[in-house]
mmCIF file of C-alpha atoms in Angstrom:
data_model
loop_
_atom_site.group_PDB
_atom_site.id
_atom_site.type_symbol
_atom_site.label_atom_id
_atom_site.label_comp_id
_atom_site.label_asym_id
_atom_site.label_seq_id
_atom_site.Cartn_x
_atom_site.Cartn_y
_atom_site.Cartn_z
ATOM 1 C CA UNK D 1 -147.543 145.905 98.708
ATOM 2 C CA UNK D 2 -144.795 148.710 99.061
ATOM 3 C CA UNK D 3 -146.171 149.755 102.096
ATOM 4 C CA UNK D 4 -145.742 146.115 103.749
ATOM 5 C CA UNK D 5 -141.707 146.351 102.057
ATOM 6 C CA UNK D 6 -141.382 149.637 104.320
ATOM 7 C CA UNK D 7 -141.992 147.794 107.193
ATOM 8 C CA UNK D 8 -140.970 144.783 106.730
ATOM 9 C CA UNK D 9 -137.133 145.511 106.183
ATOM 10 C CA UNK D 10 -136.361 147.681 109.515
ATOM 11 C CA UNK D 11 -137.936 144.777 111.424
ATOM 12 C CA UNK D 12 -135.275 142.360 109.117
ATOM 13 C CA UNK D 13 -132.849 144.519 109.526
ATOM 14 C CA UNK D 14 -133.491 144.711 113.605
ATOM 15 C CA UNK D 15 -133.145 141.364 114.132
ATOM 16 C CA UNK D 16 -129.493 140.766 111.826
ATOM 17 C CA UNK D 17 -128.593 143.769 114.545
ATOM 18 C CA UNK D 18 -129.252 142.251 117.392
ATOM 19 C CA UNK D 19 -128.313 138.732 116.498
ATOM 20 C CA UNK D 20 -124.704 140.576 115.615
ATOM 21 C CA UNK D 21 -124.710 143.133 118.393
ATOM 22 C CA UNK D 22 -124.453 139.841 120.961
ATOM 23 C CA UNK D 23 -120.983 138.884 120.248
ATOM 24 C CA UNK D 24 -119.814 143.240 119.561
ATOM 25 C CA UNK D 25 -117.570 143.586 121.712
ATOM 26 C CA UNK D 26 -113.873 144.177 121.133
ATOM 27 C CA UNK D 27 -110.923 143.199 123.356
ATOM 28 C CA UNK D 28 -108.723 146.224 123.701
ATOM 29 C CA UNK D 29 -105.872 144.426 122.815
ATOM 30 C CA UNK D 30 -103.478 141.317 122.626
ATOM 31 C CA UNK D 31 -103.362 140.995 126.306
ATOM 32 C CA UNK D 32 -106.835 141.448 128.508
ATOM 33 C CA UNK D 33 -106.601 140.887 132.948
ATOM 34 C CA UNK D 34 -108.581 138.693 134.767
ATOM 35 C CA UNK D 35 -111.412 142.333 135.681
ATOM 36 C CA UNK D 36 -111.345 142.783 132.095
ATOM 37 C CA UNK D 37 -112.424 138.859 131.195
ATOM 38 C CA UNK D 38 -114.674 139.127 134.158
ATOM 39 C CA UNK D 39 -116.439 141.712 133.081
ATOM 40 C CA UNK D 40 -117.313 140.245 129.625
ATOM 41 C CA UNK D 41 -117.636 136.500 130.791
ATOM 42 C CA UNK D 42 -120.993 136.501 128.458
ATOM 43 C CA UNK D 43 -120.031 139.084 125.446
ATOM 44 C CA UNK D 44 -116.547 136.585 124.867
ATOM 45 C CA UNK D 45 -115.989 132.848 124.362
ATOM 46 C CA UNK D 46 -113.092 131.224 126.523
ATOM 47 C CA UNK D 47 -110.433 128.852 125.396
ATOM 48 C CA UNK D 48 -108.849 127.613 128.624
ATOM 49 C CA UNK D 49 -105.199 125.297 127.426
ATOM 50 C CA UNK D 50 -104.142 125.215 130.396
ATOM 51 C CA UNK D 51 -103.693 121.328 131.358
ATOM 52 C CA UNK D 52 -105.280 118.044 131.328
ATOM 53 C CA UNK D 53 -109.098 117.340 131.491
ATOM 54 C CA UNK D 54 -108.517 116.485 134.895
ATOM 55 C CA UNK D 55 -107.309 120.335 135.826
ATOM 56 C CA UNK D 56 -110.320 121.622 134.391
ATOM 57 C CA UNK D 57 -112.608 119.559 136.705
ATOM 58 C CA UNK D 58 -110.603 120.126 139.750
ATOM 59 C CA UNK D 59 -110.893 122.951 142.126
ATOM 60 C CA UNK D 60 -108.009 125.434 143.038
ATOM 61 C CA UNK D 61 -106.182 125.118 146.522
ATOM 62 C CA UNK D 62 -106.228 128.456 147.418
ATOM 63 C CA UNK D 63 -104.065 129.750 150.970
ATOM 64 C CA UNK D 64 -103.535 133.123 152.884
ATOM 65 C CA UNK D 65 -100.294 134.058 153.038
ATOM 66 C CA UNK D 66 -99.622 137.713 154.713
ATOM 67 C CA UNK D 67 -103.253 138.682 153.815
ATOM 68 C CA UNK D 68 -102.397 137.830 149.916
ATOM 69 C CA UNK D 69 -104.509 135.132 148.279
ATOM 70 C CA UNK D 70 -102.066 132.242 146.307
ATOM 71 C CA UNK D 71 -103.221 129.793 144.377
ATOM 72 C CA UNK D 72 -101.445 126.214 145.675
ATOM 73 C CA UNK D 73 -102.725 124.222 143.202
ATOM 74 C CA UNK D 74 -103.738 126.136 139.777
ATOM 75 C CA UNK D 75 -106.543 124.344 138.201
ATOM 76 C CA UNK D 76 -110.599 124.955 137.634
ATOM 77 C CA UNK D 77 -111.380 126.773 135.230
ATOM 78 C CA UNK D 78 -113.011 130.021 134.392
ATOM 79 C CA UNK D 79 -116.665 129.930 134.135
ATOM 80 C CA UNK D 80 -118.061 129.039 130.832
ATOM 81 C CA UNK D 81 -114.816 128.127 129.529
ATOM 82 C CA UNK D 82 -114.585 125.435 126.097
ATOM 83 C CA UNK D 83 -111.645 122.986 127.185
ATOM 84 C CA UNK D 84 -108.962 123.036 124.209
ATOM 85 C CA UNK D 85 -106.728 119.606 124.354
ATOM 86 C CA UNK D 86 -103.206 120.901 123.177
ATOM 87 C CA UNK D 87 -101.899 118.086 122.014
ATOM 88 C CA UNK D 88 -105.209 118.206 119.474
ATOM 89 C CA UNK D 89 -103.690 121.412 117.525
ATOM 90 C CA UNK D 90 -100.726 120.018 116.209
ATOM 91 C CA UNK D 91 -100.811 117.702 113.714
ATOM 92 C CA UNK D 92 -98.844 115.425 111.474
ATOM 93 C CA UNK D 93 -98.595 116.670 108.280
ATOM 94 C CA UNK D 94 -96.532 116.508 105.150
ATOM 95 C CA UNK D 95 -94.232 118.698 103.369
ATOM 96 C CA UNK D 96 -92.128 118.140 100.516
ATOM 97 C CA UNK D 97 -92.986 114.488 100.505
ATOM 98 C CA UNK D 98 -91.532 114.292 104.470
ATOM 99 C CA UNK D 99 -93.447 114.033 107.607
ATOM 100 C CA UNK D 100 -93.280 116.582 109.564
ATOM 101 C CA UNK D 101 -95.073 116.500 113.029
ATOM 102 C CA UNK D 102 -96.408 118.877 115.342
ATOM 103 C CA UNK D 103 -97.596 121.391 112.267
ATOM 104 C CA UNK D 104 -101.107 123.544 112.347
ATOM 105 C CA UNK D 105 -103.722 121.639 111.012
ATOM 106 C CA UNK D 106 -105.528 122.321 107.394
ATOM 107 C CA UNK D 107 -107.994 124.666 107.040
ATOM 108 C CA UNK D 108 -111.006 122.525 106.947
ATOM 109 C CA UNK D 109 -109.577 120.398 110.552
ATOM 110 C CA UNK D 110 -108.593 123.305 111.676
ATOM 111 C CA UNK D 111 -112.140 124.924 111.594
ATOM 112 C CA UNK D 112 -114.050 121.916 112.363
ATOM 113 C CA UNK D 113 -112.072 121.908 115.582
ATOM 114 C CA UNK D 114 -112.770 125.099 116.174
ATOM 115 C CA UNK D 115 -116.626 124.874 115.944
ATOM 116 C CA UNK D 116 -116.216 122.034 118.756
ATOM 117 C CA UNK D 117 -114.892 124.424 121.056
ATOM 118 C CA UNK D 118 -118.306 126.089 120.806
ATOM 119 C CA UNK D 119 -117.229 129.135 119.116
ATOM 120 C CA UNK D 120 -119.530 131.302 117.042
ATOM 121 C CA UNK D 121 -119.195 133.318 113.755
ATOM 122 C CA UNK D 122 -117.847 136.837 114.864
ATOM 123 C CA UNK D 123 -117.220 136.170 118.267
ATOM 124 C CA UNK D 124 -114.591 137.660 120.744
ATOM 125 C CA UNK D 125 -112.236 134.696 121.774
ATOM 126 C CA UNK D 126 -109.691 134.658 125.454
ATOM 127 C CA UNK D 127 -107.327 132.179 125.729
ATOM 128 C CA UNK D 128 -106.538 131.562 129.049
ATOM 129 C CA UNK D 129 -103.312 129.359 129.999
ATOM 130 C CA UNK D 130 -102.188 128.082 133.635
ATOM 131 C CA UNK D 131 -99.810 130.977 133.900
ATOM 132 C CA UNK D 132 -97.056 129.176 135.640
ATOM 133 C CA UNK D 133 -94.044 128.532 133.203
ATOM 134 C CA UNK D 134 -92.945 129.738 129.970
ATOM 135 C CA UNK D 135 -94.427 126.588 128.594
ATOM 136 C CA UNK D 136 -97.971 127.336 129.417
ATOM 137 C CA UNK D 137 -97.231 131.060 127.629
ATOM 138 C CA UNK D 138 -95.966 128.870 124.387
ATOM 139 C CA UNK D 139 -99.623 126.513 124.266
ATOM 140 C CA UNK D 140 -101.597 129.892 124.298
ATOM 141 C CA UNK D 141 -99.438 131.602 121.739
ATOM 142 C CA UNK D 142 -99.439 128.766 119.554
ATOM 143 C CA UNK D 143 -103.692 128.931 119.722
ATOM 144 C CA UNK D 144 -103.436 132.042 119.219
ATOM 145 C CA UNK D 145 -101.528 132.775 116.075
ATOM 146 C CA UNK D 146 -103.195 129.597 114.328
ATOM 147 C CA UNK D 147 -106.383 132.104 114.829
ATOM 148 C CA UNK D 148 -104.796 134.957 113.217
ATOM 149 C CA UNK D 149 -103.644 132.399 110.257
ATOM 150 C CA UNK D 150 -107.065 131.575 109.830
ATOM 151 C CA UNK D 151 -109.108 134.653 110.350
ATOM 152 C CA UNK D 152 -109.253 135.746 113.525
ATOM 153 C CA UNK D 153 -108.178 138.705 114.661
ATOM 154 C CA UNK D 154 -110.792 139.715 117.395
ATOM 155 C CA UNK D 155 -108.976 137.471 120.148
ATOM 156 C CA UNK D 156 -106.813 138.349 123.390
ATOM 157 C CA UNK D 157 -104.453 136.223 125.740
ATOM 158 C CA UNK D 158 -105.362 136.532 129.559
ATOM 159 C CA UNK D 159 -102.548 138.185 131.423
ATOM 160 C CA UNK D 160 -101.182 136.026 134.028
ATOM 161 C CA UNK D 161 -103.388 133.055 133.077
ATOM 162 C CA UNK D 162 -105.545 131.103 135.047
ATOM 163 C CA UNK D 163 -102.741 131.858 137.878
ATOM 164 C CA UNK D 164 -104.040 135.559 137.927
ATOM 165 C CA UNK D 165 -107.257 135.003 137.514
ATOM 166 C CA UNK D 166 -107.517 132.747 140.926
ATOM 167 C CA UNK D 167 -104.330 134.941 143.219
ATOM 168 C CA UNK D 168 -107.333 138.458 142.034
ATOM 169 C CA UNK D 169 -109.777 136.513 143.507
ATOM 170 C CA UNK D 170 -112.393 135.353 140.602
ATOM 171 C CA UNK D 171 -114.096 132.840 141.042
ATOM 172 C CA UNK D 172 -113.134 128.929 139.636
ATOM 173 C CA UNK D 173 -115.794 126.724 138.332
ATOM 174 C CA UNK D 174 -114.913 122.885 138.115
ATOM 175 C CA UNK D 175 -117.730 122.179 135.999
ATOM 176 C CA UNK D 176 -117.627 118.735 133.281
ATOM 177 C CA UNK D 177 -117.917 121.047 129.642
ATOM 178 C CA UNK D 178 -120.505 120.474 127.582
ATOM 179 C CA UNK D 179 -120.237 122.648 125.029
ATOM 180 C CA UNK D 180 -122.727 123.109 121.730
ATOM 181 C CA UNK D 181 -121.405 123.344 118.494
ATOM 182 C CA UNK D 182 -120.404 127.174 117.004
ATOM 183 C CA UNK D 183 -120.723 128.027 113.528
ATOM 184 C CA UNK D 184 -117.497 129.376 113.439
ATOM 185 C CA UNK D 185 -115.400 129.794 110.332
ATOM 186 C CA UNK D 186 -112.063 130.484 108.408
ATOM 187 C CA UNK D 187 -112.188 133.524 106.969
ATOM 188 C CA UNK D 188 -108.732 133.325 105.918
ATOM 189 C CA UNK D 189 -104.891 131.302 105.319
ATOM 190 C CA UNK D 190 -102.689 134.275 106.015
ATOM 191 C CA UNK D 191 -99.620 132.792 104.005
ATOM 192 C CA UNK D 192 -97.936 135.198 105.062
ATOM 193 C CA UNK D 193 -97.133 135.455 108.377
ATOM 194 C CA UNK D 194 -95.990 131.956 108.234
ATOM 195 C CA UNK D 195 -92.591 131.052 107.026
ATOM 196 C CA UNK D 196 -91.807 127.756 105.266
ATOM 197 C CA UNK D 197 -88.732 125.870 104.288
ATOM 198 C CA UNK D 198 -87.657 127.853 101.631
ATOM 199 C CA UNK D 199 -88.280 131.290 103.228
ATOM 200 C CA UNK D 200 -85.949 130.104 105.381
ATOM 201 C CA UNK D 201 -83.074 128.930 103.944
ATOM 202 C CA UNK D 202 -83.510 132.249 101.758
ATOM 203 C CA UNK D 203 -82.828 133.951 104.537
ATOM 204 C CA UNK D 204 -79.680 131.518 106.465
ATOM 205 C CA UNK D 205 -78.782 132.249 102.267
ATOM 206 C CA UNK D 206 -78.180 135.983 102.948
ATOM 207 C CA UNK D 207 -77.288 137.036 106.666
ATOM 208 C CA UNK D 208 -79.133 140.146 107.301
ATOM 209 C CA UNK D 209 -82.013 139.723 105.158
ATOM 210 C CA UNK D 210 -84.316 137.843 108.233
ATOM 211 C CA UNK D 211 -83.947 138.276 112.225
ATOM 212 C CA UNK D 212 -84.518 134.735 113.493
ATOM 213 C CA UNK D 213 -86.082 134.671 117.090
ATOM 214 C CA UNK D 214 -85.911 131.298 118.642
ATOM 215 C CA UNK D 215 -88.654 130.761 121.320
ATOM 216 C CA UNK D 216 -87.631 126.901 122.314
ATOM 217 C CA UNK D 217 -86.199 126.464 125.479
ATOM 218 C CA UNK D 218 -82.038 127.327 126.027
ATOM 219 C CA UNK D 219 -80.925 123.307 126.131
ATOM 220 C CA UNK D 220 -82.708 122.712 123.019
ATOM 221 C CA UNK D 221 -81.678 125.660 121.412
ATOM 222 C CA UNK D 222 -77.830 125.276 122.550
ATOM 223 C CA UNK D 223 -77.931 121.324 121.238
ATOM 224 C CA UNK D 224 -78.106 120.313 125.049
ATOM 225 C CA UNK D 225 -81.424 118.348 124.460
ATOM 226 C CA UNK D 226 -82.270 117.178 121.576
ATOM 227 C CA UNK D 227 -84.831 114.455 121.766
ATOM 228 C CA UNK D 228 -87.026 114.023 119.502
ATOM 229 C CA UNK D 229 -85.285 116.032 117.149
ATOM 230 C CA UNK D 230 -83.932 114.764 114.218
ATOM 231 C CA UNK D 231 -80.938 117.117 114.737
ATOM 232 C CA UNK D 232 -80.015 119.709 117.210
ATOM 233 C CA UNK D 233 -79.251 123.392 117.714
ATOM 234 C CA UNK D 234 -80.038 126.491 115.848
ATOM 235 C CA UNK D 235 -80.426 128.128 112.642
ATOM 236 C CA UNK D 236 -77.001 130.432 112.244
ATOM 237 C CA UNK D 237 -77.604 133.992 113.909
ATOM 238 C CA UNK D 238 -80.626 133.725 115.778
ATOM 239 C CA UNK D 239 -81.539 135.170 119.080
ATOM 240 C CA UNK D 240 -82.772 132.761 121.773
ATOM 241 C CA UNK D 241 -86.075 134.875 123.085
#
């Protein structure tokens, strides 16, 4: 009886270790280059937030300009990537009795969303933006920090996005997404990395207690472009970055 226990415990341990080792890769930092991602496509889950579904399934147009590959039309996706609809990761929530748009979903809703993208527990994630504009970067970093807020640490953004992937001669896929739901779990709710209205109000009332970095386009920062927001301009002493 004791001998059977001695035999089966290592077997169970080996099975558990094998299951974990499938997702054992750690990203080298918050940014990875196309070469690294290409070498680890089977080790990570790629989430592509780079435009509408039409772009996701349309072949890119590549031209050779002075011996260098240039993407005339940045489309298609990294092989194996899941399509992320950016509109789905921002929702309307009620805060202090007021409805506020473009907020982070609650824990249960976000967990369900990430599972629908096919992400599993313990799996490294690489986020792929289109890579042509500042708003493209905004989308990728927004998703990055929402995942971070809910406990995901092992993840990175593809440096240069899909545009750089194509420029480096990597293959683009055009197949329609067929995703098996994953078992990703939101392991935390890191409220310390998300400032509340009261946090900002206190910082404004006590100059020097915090630094404000305003990542919006300059026309919104300067108050030139106001819609669809209720008020224009920026916080006192905020720096536009």
